[in-house]
Amino acid sequence: MTHELYRVIRLLERERIHYRLDRHRDDSIMVTATLVGERIEIDVFEDGHIEYSRFRGSEDVEDDVALLEALVREEVKE
């Protein structure tokens, strides 16, 4: 039997979707898939279950450095 992590990776590769693997928790591997206008964070756990979050938004390019600095400062405060 194949672990769900490999099934997810094969699916993304078959569909030619860019992904990255990260480890943020002791019991899971995060697969971050990048689509046009969307990012999906897929947590694949040791026991094989999957949880994911979708992040959708504009892909507008911004050039307001002052706004960028304010966004970063706001994130640090939280």
PDB file of C-alpha atoms in Angstrom:
ATOM      1  CA  MET A   1       0.000   0.000   0.000  1.00  0.00           C
ATOM      2  CA  THR A   2       1.283   3.481  -0.861  1.00  0.00           C
ATOM      3  CA  HIS A   3       1.141   6.370   1.596  1.00  0.00           C
ATOM      4  CA  GLU A   4      -1.205   9.260   0.753  1.00  0.00           C
ATOM      5  CA  LEU A   5       1.776  11.628   0.512  1.00  0.00           C
ATOM      6  CA  TYR A   6       2.992   9.834  -2.597  1.00  0.00           C
ATOM      7  CA  ARG A   7      -0.498   9.770  -4.087  1.00  0.00           C
ATOM      8  CA  VAL A   8      -0.806  13.569  -3.671  1.00  0.00           C
ATOM      9  CA  ILE A   9       2.655  14.146  -5.182  1.00  0.00           C
ATOM     10  CA  ARG A  10       1.908  11.888  -8.164  1.00  0.00           C
ATOM     11  CA  LEU A  11      -1.389  13.712  -8.764  1.00  0.00           C
ATOM     12  CA  LEU A  12       0.332  17.122  -8.762  1.00  0.00           C
ATOM     13  CA  GLU A  13       3.135  15.893 -11.018  1.00  0.00           C
ATOM     14  CA  ARG A  14       0.683  14.282 -13.439  1.00  0.00           C
ATOM     15  CA  GLU A  15      -1.212  17.589 -13.676  1.00  0.00           C
ATOM     16  CA  ARG A  16       2.094  19.513 -13.937  1.00  0.00           C
ATOM     17  CA  ILE A  17       1.310  21.623 -10.880  1.00  0.00           C
ATOM     18  CA  HIS A  18       4.259  23.214  -9.099  1.00  0.00           C
ATOM     19  CA  TYR A  19       4.558  22.144  -5.458  1.00  0.00           C
ATOM     20  CA  ARG A  20       6.896  22.415  -2.512  1.00  0.00           C
ATOM     21  CA  LEU A  21       7.350  20.145   0.507  1.00  0.00           C
ATOM     22  CA  ASP A  22       7.786  21.572   4.004  1.00  0.00           C
ATOM     23  CA  ARG A  23       7.815  20.252   7.527  1.00  0.00           C
ATOM     24  CA  HIS A  24       6.137  22.520  10.099  1.00  0.00           C
ATOM     25  CA  ARG A  25       4.741  19.866  12.446  1.00  0.00           C
ATOM     26  CA  ASP A  26       6.087  16.643  13.894  1.00  0.00           C
ATOM     27  CA  ASP A  27       3.222  14.553  12.524  1.00  0.00           C
ATOM     28  CA  SER A  28       2.779  15.848   8.976  1.00  0.00           C
ATOM     29  CA  ILE A  29       4.371  16.987   5.739  1.00  0.00           C
ATOM     30  CA  MET A  30       2.955  20.110   4.095  1.00  0.00           C
ATOM     31  CA  VAL A  31       2.621  20.098   0.331  1.00  0.00           C
ATOM     32  CA  THR A  32       2.118  23.624  -0.999  1.00  0.00           C
ATOM     33  CA  ALA A  33       0.641  23.618  -4.502  1.00  0.00           C
ATOM     34  CA  THR A  34       0.679  26.778  -6.608  1.00  0.00           C
ATOM     35  CA  LEU A  35      -2.122  27.379  -9.107  1.00  0.00           C
ATOM     36  CA  VAL A  36      -3.058  30.515 -11.029  1.00  0.00           C
ATOM     37  CA  GLY A  37      -4.766  32.778  -8.480  1.00  0.00           C
ATOM     38  CA  GLU A  38      -4.667  30.169  -5.735  1.00  0.00           C
ATOM     39  CA  ARG A  39      -2.345  28.401  -3.324  1.00  0.00           C
ATOM     40  CA  ILE A  40      -3.303  25.156  -1.595  1.00  0.00           C
ATOM     41  CA  GLU A  41      -1.557  24.012   1.586  1.00  0.00           C
ATOM     42  CA  ILE A  42      -2.071  20.262   1.966  1.00  0.00           C
ATOM     43  CA  ASP A  43      -1.075  18.621   5.254  1.00  0.00           C
ATOM     44  CA  VAL A  44      -0.521  14.887   4.881  1.00  0.00           C
ATOM     45  CA  PHE A  45      -0.342  13.222   8.297  1.00  0.00           C
ATOM     46  CA  GLU A  46       1.568  10.140   9.417  1.00  0.00           C
ATOM     47  CA  ASP A  47      -1.664   8.159   9.651  1.00  0.00           C
ATOM     48  CA  GLY A  48      -2.511   9.070   6.031  1.00  0.00           C
ATOM     49  CA  HIS A  49      -5.317  11.557   6.590  1.00  0.00           C
ATOM     50  CA  ILE A  50      -5.244  14.841   4.713  1.00  0.00           C
ATOM     51  CA  GLU A  51      -6.266  18.377   5.649  1.00  0.00           C
ATOM     52  CA  TYR A  52      -5.919  21.379   3.366  1.00  0.00           C
ATOM     53  CA  SER A  53      -6.455  25.134   3.186  1.00  0.00           C
ATOM     54  CA  ARG A  54      -7.103  27.173   0.045  1.00  0.00           C
ATOM     55  CA  PHE A  55      -5.870  30.727  -0.399  1.00  0.00           C
ATOM     56  CA  ARG A  56      -7.415  32.645  -3.277  1.00  0.00           C
ATOM     57  CA  GLY A  57      -6.769  36.164  -4.345  1.00  0.00           C
ATOM     58  CA  SER A  58      -5.698  38.638  -6.900  1.00  0.00           C
ATOM     59  CA  GLU A  59      -2.353  38.186  -8.553  1.00  0.00           C
ATOM     60  CA  ASP A  60      -2.021  41.904  -9.158  1.00  0.00           C
ATOM     61  CA  VAL A  61       1.550  43.121  -8.972  1.00  0.00           C
ATOM     62  CA  GLU A  62       2.008  45.843  -6.369  1.00  0.00           C
ATOM     63  CA  ASP A  63       4.816  48.375  -6.232  1.00  0.00           C
ATOM     64  CA  ASP A  64       3.896  50.452  -3.165  1.00  0.00           C
ATOM     65  CA  VAL A  65       6.862  49.757  -0.870  1.00  0.00           C
ATOM     66  CA  ALA A  66       5.329  51.797   1.962  1.00  0.00           C
ATOM     67  CA  LEU A  67       2.249  49.529   1.879  1.00  0.00           C
ATOM     68  CA  LEU A  68       4.481  46.446   1.899  1.00  0.00           C
ATOM     69  CA  GLU A  69       6.329  47.762   4.954  1.00  0.00           C
ATOM     70  CA  ALA A  70       3.018  48.519   6.715  1.00  0.00           C
ATOM     71  CA  LEU A  71       1.721  45.010   5.972  1.00  0.00           C
ATOM     72  CA  VAL A  72       4.875  43.420   7.363  1.00  0.00           C
ATOM     73  CA  ARG A  73       4.820  45.630  10.468  1.00  0.00           C
ATOM     74  CA  GLU A  74       1.153  44.771  11.061  1.00  0.00           C
ATOM     75  CA  GLU A  75       1.930  41.046  10.794  1.00  0.00           C
ATOM     76  CA  VAL A  76       4.738  41.353  13.341  1.00  0.00           C
ATOM     77  CA  LYS A  77       2.365  43.059  15.857  1.00  0.00           C
ATOM     78  CA  GLU A  78      -0.131  40.188  15.778  1.00  0.00           C
TER      79      GLU A  78
END
